[in-house]
CSV table of C-alpha atoms and ligand atoms in Angstrom, one decimal:
chain,number,residue,atom,x,y,z
F,1,MET,CA,0.8,27.5,-32.3
F,2,SER,CA,0.4,25.1,-35.2
F,3,SER,CA,-2.9,24.7,-36.8
F,4,ALA,CA,-5.2,21.8,-35.4
F,5,PHE,CA,-6.2,21.1,-39.0
F,6,SER,CA,-2.8,20.8,-40.7
F,7,HIS,CA,-1.0,18.4,-38.0
F,8,PRO,CA,-1.8,15.2,-36.4
F,9,SER,CA,-2.5,15.7,-32.7
F,10,PRO,CA,0.6,15.1,-30.3
F,11,ILE,CA,-1.8,13.0,-28.4
F,12,SER,CA,-1.5,10.6,-31.1
F,13,ARG,CA,2.1,10.0,-30.2
F,14,LEU,CA,1.2,8.8,-26.7
F,15,ARG,CA,0.7,5.0,-26.4
F,16,ALA,CA,-2.8,3.9,-27.2
F,17,ASP,CA,-3.2,1.8,-24.1
F,18,VAL,CA,-2.3,5.1,-22.1
F,19,GLN,CA,-4.8,7.0,-23.7
F,20,GLY,CA,-7.3,4.3,-22.9
F,21,MET,CA,-6.3,4.2,-19.2
F,22,HIS,CA,-8.3,6.1,-16.3
F,23,ALA,CA,-6.3,8.3,-13.8
F,24,TYR,CA,-6.0,7.1,-10.4
F,25,ALA,CA,-9.3,8.6,-8.6
F,26,ILE,CA,-8.9,10.5,-5.3
F,27,GLN,CA,-12.1,11.0,-3.6
F,28,PRO,CA,-12.7,14.8,-2.6
F,29,SER,CA,-12.7,14.8,1.2
F,30,ALA,CA,-13.0,18.3,2.5
F,31,GLY,CA,-15.4,18.4,5.4
F,32,PHE,CA,-15.7,14.7,5.9
F,33,ILE,CA,-14.4,12.2,8.5
F,34,LYS,CA,-11.8,10.9,6.3
F,35,LEU,CA,-11.6,7.0,6.8
F,36,ASP,CA,-10.9,6.0,3.1
F,37,ALA,CA,-7.1,5.8,2.8
F,38,MET,CA,-5.7,4.0,5.9
F,39,GLU,CA,-4.0,7.3,7.2
F,40,ASN,CA,-3.0,7.5,10.8
F,41,HIS,CA,-5.3,10.2,12.3
F,42,HIS,CA,-2.9,11.5,14.8
F,43,ARG,CA,-1.5,15.0,14.1
F,44,LEU,CA,2.2,15.8,15.3
F,45,PRO,CA,1.8,17.3,18.8
F,46,LEU,CA,2.1,21.3,18.9
F,47,GLU,CA,5.5,21.5,20.4
F,48,LEU,CA,6.8,18.9,17.9
F,49,GLN,CA,5.1,20.9,15.0
F,50,ARG,CA,7.2,24.0,16.2
F,51,ALA,CA,10.5,22.2,16.6
F,52,LEU,CA,9.9,20.4,13.0
F,53,GLY,CA,9.1,23.9,11.5
F,54,GLU,CA,12.4,25.3,12.8
F,55,ARG,CA,14.3,22.5,11.3
F,56,LEU,CA,12.7,22.6,7.9
F,57,GLY,CA,13.1,26.5,7.9
F,58,ALA,CA,16.8,26.1,8.3
F,59,LEU,CA,17.3,23.7,5.6
F,60,ALA,CA,19.5,24.6,2.5
F,61,ILE,CA,16.6,24.2,0.1
F,62,ASN,CA,18.7,26.0,-2.6
F,63,ARG,CA,20.7,22.7,-2.8
F,64,TYR,CA,19.8,19.3,-4.1
F,65,PRO,CA,19.4,16.7,-1.6
F,66,ALA,CA,22.9,15.3,-0.4
F,67,THR,CA,24.1,13.3,2.6
F,68,ARG,CA,20.9,13.9,4.7
F,69,ILE,CA,19.4,11.3,2.4
F,70,ASP,CA,22.0,8.8,3.6
F,71,ASP,CA,21.2,9.9,7.3
F,72,LEU,CA,17.6,8.9,6.6
F,73,LYS,CA,18.6,5.7,5.1
F,74,ALA,CA,20.7,4.8,8.1
F,75,ALA,CA,17.9,5.6,10.5
F,76,LEU,CA,15.5,3.6,8.5
F,77,ALA,CA,17.9,0.7,8.5
F,78,ARG,CA,18.1,0.9,12.2
F,79,HIS,CA,14.4,1.2,12.7
F,80,ALA,CA,13.8,-1.9,10.4
F,81,GLN,CA,16.9,-3.8,11.7
F,82,VAL,CA,18.2,-4.2,8.3
F,83,PRO,CA,21.2,-6.6,8.8
F,84,GLN,CA,24.8,-6.3,7.3
F,85,GLY,CA,25.0,-7.4,3.7
F,86,CYS,CA,21.7,-6.1,2.9
F,87,SER,CA,20.9,-2.4,1.1
F,88,LEU,CA,18.0,-0.1,1.6
F,89,MET,CA,16.7,2.1,-1.1
F,90,LEU,CA,14.1,5.0,-0.9
F,91,GLY,CA,11.1,5.7,-3.1
F,92,ASN,CA,8.8,8.7,-3.2
F,93,GLY,CA,6.3,6.4,-1.4
F,94,SER,CA,6.2,2.6,-1.9
F,95,ASP,CA,4.2,3.5,-5.1
F,96,GLU,CA,7.5,4.7,-6.7
F,97,LEU,CA,9.3,1.5,-5.7
F,98,ILE,CA,6.7,-0.7,-7.0
F,99,SER,CA,6.9,1.4,-10.5
F,100,LEU,CA,10.6,1.1,-10.4
F,101,LEU,CA,10.5,-2.6,-10.0
F,102,ALA,CA,8.2,-3.0,-13.0
F,103,LEU,CA,10.7,-0.7,-14.9
F,104,ALA,CA,13.6,-3.0,-13.8
F,105,VAL,CA,12.2,-6.1,-15.1
F,106,ALA,CA,10.6,-4.7,-18.3
F,107,LYS,CA,12.9,-6.5,-20.8
F,108,PRO,CA,12.1,-5.7,-24.6
F,109,LEU,CA,9.4,-7.9,-26.0
F,110,GLY,CA,10.2,-10.5,-28.7
F,111,ALA,CA,12.5,-12.9,-26.9
F,112,SER,CA,11.9,-16.3,-25.7
F,113,VAL,CA,9.0,-16.9,-23.1
F,114,ALA,CA,11.2,-19.4,-21.5
F,115,LEU,CA,13.5,-16.9,-20.5
F,116,GLY,CA,10.7,-14.8,-18.7
F,117,GLU,CA,10.2,-12.4,-21.5
F,118,PRO,CA,7.8,-10.5,-21.6
F,119,ALA,CA,8.3,-10.2,-17.8
F,120,THR,CA,5.0,-11.0,-16.0
F,121,ILE,CA,4.0,-9.5,-12.6
F,122,LEU,CA,1.8,-11.7,-10.3
F,123,ALA,CA,0.0,-11.1,-7.1
F,124,PRO,CA,-3.1,-12.5,-5.4
F,125,VAL,CA,-6.2,-10.6,-6.1
F,126,PRO,CA,-8.0,-8.5,-4.6
F,127,GLY,CA,-4.8,-6.8,-3.6
F,128,PHE,CA,-3.0,-3.5,-3.7
F,129,VAL,CA,-3.9,-1.9,-7.1
F,130,MET,CA,-0.4,-0.6,-7.9
F,131,TYR,CA,1.0,-4.0,-8.5
F,132,ALA,CA,-1.3,-4.3,-11.6
F,133,MET,CA,-1.0,-0.7,-12.5
F,134,SER,CA,2.6,-0.8,-12.6
F,135,ALA,CA,2.7,-3.8,-14.9
F,136,GLN,CA,0.0,-1.8,-17.1
F,137,PHE,CA,2.1,1.2,-17.1
F,138,GLN,CA,5.2,-0.8,-18.6
F,139,ALA,CA,2.8,-2.9,-20.9
F,140,LEU,CA,3.8,-6.1,-19.0
F,141,PRO,CA,1.3,-8.8,-18.4
F,142,PHE,CA,-0.2,-8.9,-14.9
F,143,VAL,CA,-1.4,-12.3,-13.4
F,144,GLY,CA,-3.8,-11.9,-10.7
F,145,VAL,CA,-4.6,-15.1,-8.7
F,146,ASP,CA,-7.9,-15.2,-6.8
F,147,LEU,CA,-7.8,-15.5,-3.1
F,148,LEU,CA,-10.1,-18.0,-1.5
F,149,PRO,CA,-13.6,-16.5,-0.6
F,150,ASN,CA,-12.4,-16.1,3.1
F,151,PHE,CA,-9.5,-14.1,1.7
F,152,GLU,CA,-6.8,-16.7,2.5
F,153,LEU,CA,-4.3,-17.3,0.0
F,154,ASP,CA,-5.2,-20.1,-2.5
F,155,VAL,CA,-1.7,-21.7,-2.2
F,156,PRO,CA,-2.2,-24.5,-4.9
F,157,ALA,CA,-3.4,-21.8,-7.2
F,158,MET,CA,-0.6,-19.5,-6.4
F,159,LEU,CA,2.0,-22.3,-6.9
F,160,ALA,CA,0.5,-23.5,-10.2
F,161,ALA,CA,0.3,-19.8,-11.6
F,162,ILE,CA,3.9,-19.1,-10.6
F,163,ALA,CA,5.1,-22.5,-12.3
F,164,LYS,CA,3.1,-21.5,-15.4
F,165,HIS,CA,4.0,-17.9,-15.8
F,166,ARG,CA,7.5,-17.8,-14.1
F,167,PRO,CA,6.8,-14.2,-12.9
F,168,ALA,CA,9.7,-11.7,-12.7
F,169,VAL,CA,8.1,-10.3,-9.6
F,170,THR,CA,5.5,-11.8,-7.2
F,171,TYR,CA,4.0,-9.5,-4.6
F,172,LEU,CA,2.7,-10.5,-1.2
F,173,ALA,CA,1.2,-7.7,0.8
F,174,CYS,CA,1.5,-8.8,4.5
F,175,PRO,CA,-1.2,-7.8,5.7
F,176,ASN,CA,-3.1,-7.5,2.4
F,177,ASN,CA,-5.0,-4.3,1.2
F,178,PRO,CA,-8.1,-4.2,1.0
F,179,THR,CA,-8.9,-7.5,2.9
F,180,ALA,CA,-6.6,-6.6,5.9
F,181,ASN,CA,-5.7,-10.1,6.9
F,182,LEU,CA,-2.3,-11.4,7.3
F,183,TRP,CA,-1.6,-14.8,5.5
F,184,PRO,CA,0.0,-17.6,7.7
F,185,ALA,CA,3.7,-17.9,7.5
F,186,LYS,CA,3.6,-21.4,5.9
F,187,ASP,CA,1.6,-20.0,3.0
F,188,VAL,CA,4.0,-17.2,2.6
F,189,ASP,CA,6.9,-19.5,2.7
F,190,ALA,CA,5.4,-21.8,0.1
F,191,VAL,CA,5.1,-18.8,-2.3
F,192,ILE,CA,8.6,-17.6,-1.5
F,193,ALA,CA,10.0,-21.1,-2.4
F,194,ALA,CA,7.8,-21.4,-5.6
F,195,CYS,CA,9.3,-17.8,-6.8
F,196,ALA,CA,12.8,-19.2,-6.3
F,197,GLU,CA,12.0,-22.2,-8.3
F,198,ALA,CA,10.9,-19.9,-11.1
F,199,GLY,CA,13.9,-17.7,-10.8
F,200,GLY,CA,11.6,-14.6,-9.8
F,201,ILE,CA,11.8,-11.9,-7.2
F,202,CYS,CA,9.4,-12.1,-4.4
F,203,VAL,CA,8.4,-8.8,-2.7
F,204,ILE,CA,7.0,-8.9,0.8
F,205,ASP,CA,5.1,-5.6,1.1
F,206,GLU,CA,4.8,-4.8,4.8
F,207,ALA,CA,3.0,-1.4,4.4
F,208,TYR,CA,0.7,-2.1,7.6
F,209,THR,CA,3.4,-3.8,9.7
F,210,PRO,CA,2.9,-1.4,12.7
F,211,PHE,CA,-0.5,-2.8,13.3
F,212,ALA,CA,0.3,-6.6,12.5
F,213,CYS,CA,1.2,-9.4,14.9
F,214,GLU,CA,4.0,-10.8,12.8
F,215,SER,CA,6.7,-9.6,10.3
F,216,TYR,CA,8.1,-11.9,7.5
F,217,ALA,CA,11.0,-9.5,6.9
F,218,ASN,CA,13.6,-12.0,8.1
F,219,ARG,CA,12.9,-14.0,4.9
F,220,MET,CA,15.1,-11.7,3.0
F,221,THR,CA,18.0,-12.7,5.1
F,222,GLN,CA,17.4,-16.2,4.1
F,223,HIS,CA,16.8,-16.0,0.4
F,224,SER,CA,18.4,-14.0,-2.3
F,225,HIS,CA,15.3,-13.4,-4.3
F,226,VAL,CA,13.2,-11.7,-1.3
F,227,LEU,CA,12.8,-8.0,-1.1
F,228,VAL,CA,10.9,-6.3,1.9
F,229,MET,CA,9.0,-3.0,1.1
F,230,ARG,CA,7.7,-0.8,3.8
F,231,THR,CA,6.3,2.7,3.9
F,232,MET,CA,6.2,5.7,6.4
F,233,SER,CA,2.7,6.4,5.3
F,234,LYS,CA,0.7,4.1,7.6
F,235,PHE,CA,3.4,4.9,10.4
F,236,GLY,CA,2.0,8.4,10.3
F,237,LEU,CA,3.6,10.4,7.5
F,238,ALA,CA,1.2,9.6,4.5
F,239,GLY,CA,1.9,13.4,3.4
F,240,VAL,CA,5.6,13.0,3.5
F,241,ARG,CA,5.8,10.2,0.8
F,242,ILE,CA,8.6,7.9,2.1
F,243,GLY,CA,8.8,4.5,1.0
F,244,TYR,CA,11.7,2.1,1.4
F,245,MET,CA,12.8,-1.4,0.1
F,246,PHE,CA,15.4,-3.6,1.5
F,247,GLY,CA,17.0,-7.0,0.8
F,248,PRO,CA,20.1,-8.6,-0.5
F,249,SER,CA,22.5,-5.7,-1.8
F,250,ALA,CA,23.2,-7.5,-4.9
F,251,LEU,CA,19.6,-7.1,-6.0
F,252,VAL,CA,18.6,-3.9,-4.2
F,253,ASP,CA,21.7,-1.9,-5.8
F,254,GLN,CA,20.6,-3.1,-9.3
F,255,ILE,CA,17.1,-1.7,-8.8
F,256,ASP,CA,18.4,1.5,-7.2
F,257,LYS,CA,20.2,2.4,-10.4
F,258,LEU,CA,16.8,3.4,-11.8
F,259,ARG,CA,15.9,5.7,-9.1
F,260,PRO,CA,15.6,9.3,-10.2
F,261,PRO,CA,18.8,10.7,-8.5
F,262,TYR,CA,16.9,13.2,-6.2
F,263,ASN,CA,13.6,11.5,-5.7
F,264,ILE,CA,13.6,12.2,-2.1
F,265,SER,CA,13.2,16.1,-1.3
F,266,VAL,CA,15.2,17.5,1.6
F,267,LEU,CA,12.1,18.5,3.3
F,268,ASN,CA,10.6,14.9,3.2
F,269,ALA,CA,13.8,13.6,4.4
F,270,GLU,CA,14.0,15.9,7.4
F,271,CYS,CA,10.4,15.1,8.5
F,272,ALA,CA,11.3,11.5,8.3
F,273,ILE,CA,14.6,11.6,10.3
F,274,PHE,CA,12.4,13.8,12.8
F,275,ALA,CA,9.7,11.2,13.0
F,276,LEU,CA,12.1,8.4,13.6
F,277,GLU,CA,14.0,10.4,16.4
F,278,HIS,CA,10.5,10.5,18.1
F,279,GLU,CA,9.7,6.8,17.3
F,280,PRO,CA,8.2,5.9,20.7
F,281,ILE,CA,5.5,8.7,20.1
F,282,TYR,CA,4.6,6.7,16.7
F,283,ALA,CA,4.7,3.4,18.3
F,284,GLU,CA,2.3,4.7,21.1
F,285,GLN,CA,-0.1,5.8,18.3
F,286,ALA,CA,0.2,2.4,16.6
F,287,LYS,CA,-0.7,0.9,19.8
F,288,THR,CA,-3.9,3.0,20.3
F,289,ILE,CA,-4.9,2.3,16.7
F,290,ARG,CA,-4.7,-1.4,17.4
F,291,ALA,CA,-6.8,-1.0,20.4
F,292,ASP,CA,-9.3,1.2,18.7
F,293,ARG,CA,-9.4,-1.4,15.9
F,294,ALA,CA,-10.4,-4.1,18.4
F,295,ALA,CA,-13.2,-1.7,19.8
F,296,LEU,CA,-14.4,-0.8,16.3
F,297,MET,CA,-14.4,-4.6,15.4
F,298,GLN,CA,-16.6,-5.3,18.3
F,299,GLY,CA,-19.0,-2.6,17.4
F,300,LEU,CA,-19.2,-3.8,13.9
F,301,GLN,CA,-20.1,-7.4,15.1
F,302,GLN,CA,-23.0,-6.0,16.8
F,303,ILE,CA,-24.5,-4.6,13.5
F,304,VAL,CA,-26.7,-7.2,12.1
F,305,ASN,CA,-26.5,-6.5,8.4
F,306,LEU,CA,-22.6,-6.3,8.5
F,307,GLN,CA,-19.9,-9.0,8.3
F,308,ALA,CA,-16.6,-7.8,9.5
F,309,PHE,CA,-13.4,-9.6,8.5
F,310,PRO,CA,-10.5,-10.2,10.7
F,311,SER,CA,-7.9,-7.3,10.6
F,312,GLN,CA,-4.1,-7.0,11.2
F,313,ALA,CA,-4.0,-3.6,9.5
F,314,ASN,CA,-5.4,-0.3,10.4
F,315,MET,CA,-8.6,-0.9,8.1
F,316,ILE,CA,-11.5,-3.5,8.4
F,317,LEU,CA,-13.3,-4.8,5.6
F,318,VAL,CA,-16.9,-5.3,5.9
F,319,ARG,CA,-19.7,-6.9,3.8
F,320,VAL,CA,-22.9,-5.2,3.8
F,321,SER,CA,-26.3,-7.2,3.5
F,322,GLY,CA,-29.6,-5.8,2.9
F,323,GLU,CA,-32.7,-5.8,0.6
F,324,SER,CA,-31.0,-4.5,-2.7
F,325,THR,CA,-31.1,-7.0,-5.6
F,326,GLU,CA,-28.6,-5.1,-7.5
F,327,PRO,CA,-25.1,-6.6,-7.6
F,328,HIS,CA,-23.4,-3.8,-5.5
F,329,GLY,CA,-26.6,-2.3,-4.1
F,330,ASN,CA,-26.1,-2.9,-0.4
F,331,ALA,CA,-22.6,-1.4,-0.4
F,332,ASP,CA,-23.6,1.4,-2.6
F,333,ALA,CA,-26.4,2.2,-0.3
F,334,ALA,CA,-24.3,2.1,2.8
F,335,PHE,CA,-21.6,4.2,1.1
F,336,ALA,CA,-24.0,6.9,0.1
F,337,HIS,CA,-25.6,6.7,3.7
F,338,LEU,CA,-22.1,7.4,5.3
F,339,LYS,CA,-21.3,10.1,2.9
F,340,SER,CA,-24.6,11.8,3.8
F,341,GLN,CA,-23.3,11.7,7.3
F,342,LYS,CA,-20.1,13.2,6.1
F,343,ILE,CA,-18.1,10.0,6.8
F,344,LEU,CA,-15.9,9.0,3.8
F,345,VAL,CA,-14.9,5.2,3.4
F,346,LYS,CA,-13.8,3.4,0.5
F,347,ASN,CA,-16.4,1.4,-1.8
F,348,VAL,CA,-14.4,-1.7,-2.9
F,349,SER,CA,-17.4,-3.9,-4.1
F,350,ARG,CA,-16.5,-3.2,-7.8
F,351,ILE,CA,-12.9,-3.8,-7.5
F,352,HIS,CA,-13.3,-7.8,-7.7
F,353,PRO,CA,-16.1,-10.3,-7.5
F,354,LEU,CA,-14.8,-11.5,-4.1
F,355,LEU,CA,-15.5,-8.2,-2.6
F,356,HIS,CA,-19.1,-7.9,-3.6
F,357,ASN,CA,-21.1,-5.6,-1.3
F,358,CYS,CA,-17.9,-4.6,0.6
F,359,LEU,CA,-16.6,-1.5,2.1
F,360,ARG,CA,-13.1,-0.8,3.4
F,361,LEU,CA,-13.1,1.2,6.6
F,362,THR,CA,-10.0,2.9,7.9
F,363,VAL,CA,-9.5,2.7,11.7
F,364,GLY,CA,-9.9,6.5,12.8
F,365,SER,CA,-9.9,8.1,16.4
F,366,ALA,CA,-12.2,6.7,18.9
F,367,GLU,CA,-14.6,9.5,18.1
F,368,GLU,CA,-14.3,9.0,14.3
F,369,ASN,CA,-15.0,5.3,14.9
F,370,ALA,CA,-17.9,5.8,17.2
F,371,ALA,CA,-19.6,8.3,14.5
F,372,MET,CA,-19.0,5.7,11.8
F,373,LEU,CA,-20.5,3.0,14.0
F,374,ALA,CA,-23.6,5.1,14.8
F,375,ALA,CA,-24.2,5.8,11.2
F,376,LEU,CA,-23.7,2.1,10.2
F,377,ALA,CA,-26.2,1.0,12.9
F,378,ARG,CA,-28.8,3.3,11.1
F,379,LEU,CA,-28.3,2.0,7.5
F,380,PRO,CA,-31.4,2.1,5.5
F,381,ASN,CA,-33.1,-1.3,4.7
F,382,PRO,CA,-31.3,-3.3,7.4
Y,401,LIG,C1,-0.1,-2.8,0.6
Y,401,LIG,C2,0.3,-1.4,0.2
Y,401,LIG,N1,1.5,-1.2,-0.3
Y,401,LIG,C3,2.0,-0.1,-0.7
Y,401,LIG,C4,1.2,1.2,-0.5
Y,401,LIG,C5,1.5,2.5,-0.9
Y,401,LIG,O1,2.1,3.3,0.3
Y,401,LIG,P1,2.9,4.7,-0.1
Y,401,LIG,O2,2.0,5.7,0.4
Y,401,LIG,O3,4.1,4.5,0.6
Y,401,LIG,O4,3.0,4.8,-1.7
Y,401,LIG,C6,-0.2,1.0,0.1
Y,401,LIG,C7,-1.1,2.1,0.2
Y,401,LIG,O5,-2.2,2.1,0.6
Y,401,LIG,C8,-0.6,-0.4,0.5
Y,401,LIG,O6,-1.9,-0.6,0.7
């Protein structure tokens, strides 16, 4: 090993901005009722666990993933009703697809801004953190356009920002995370049209589509610049890590060139195929979660010091009021109180000024939701 005194540190060869970043924090959750990450609380029924175990055991894990990946793509294309003329690509979670998109548009710096260089990524904020992070990882500018205080899209502000920055990629999470609402079709269509005008890609991220009353996926058949992103995480397979993106083949096939060749393991692919073979079970689970969301919403609305915002996802955003004069004091106190009751949620109050004193609650099982409601009804300093 070389002496620490005679050579510069290898860390100095890493990008300064990377050295200045914080790693994505995952809250420790052992022993908690886990309502912080929009997971589906249902486990696979026992007989299906056995059947899946047998299938996984029989796989040729000594080989690189091969045609089974194509079987998964075909099953997902059927599931999402992807039409002819469109392609579907797989990611190790949608997170990887978001990173690949940033990589695909990251042209070298130094050329003309009129040509969209450096490539900008744009999204409404507060929104899913990976959109900004993916830009940061490629050292690309990120433009966040504030939502309105009721979390609706500020359409004039979005259109003005798109015209000004001519973003290479604009994300619209439909429904949005962490606000959980679904923006109206007319607003989404206005943004799609503005992206076309600016010559950019518009990604409709439908991670929460199993819980939403409407999908905007058909927009990708009407426009050559619209891509639809989905994930199996909220469907019920967060641990399996399968995201997928579909849209016009001419566009998807280009981005797919950047995908690491074996990014989906044979184990993950088989789990996902297995789940899609049992799709009615997952559809039933989503239905239960939607019903439990309605019951949770009703319960939250009874609690005087909480304001619950409308949800089309498996989460509900709440604002906590109380006696604290600290900027995030009421959310912090509620979060700490829930934690003391072994209930883990996400404190999003520092993510964006519009989220002041907000917590994001995942919809859990009826029992988990009841425990969370009981704890929230006993908040200190109501
Ligand atoms: C809007 C949105 N898109 C994408 C993702 C990422 O999902 P995945 O688990 O597939 O990486 C999330 C995760 O919470 C999300 O909220």
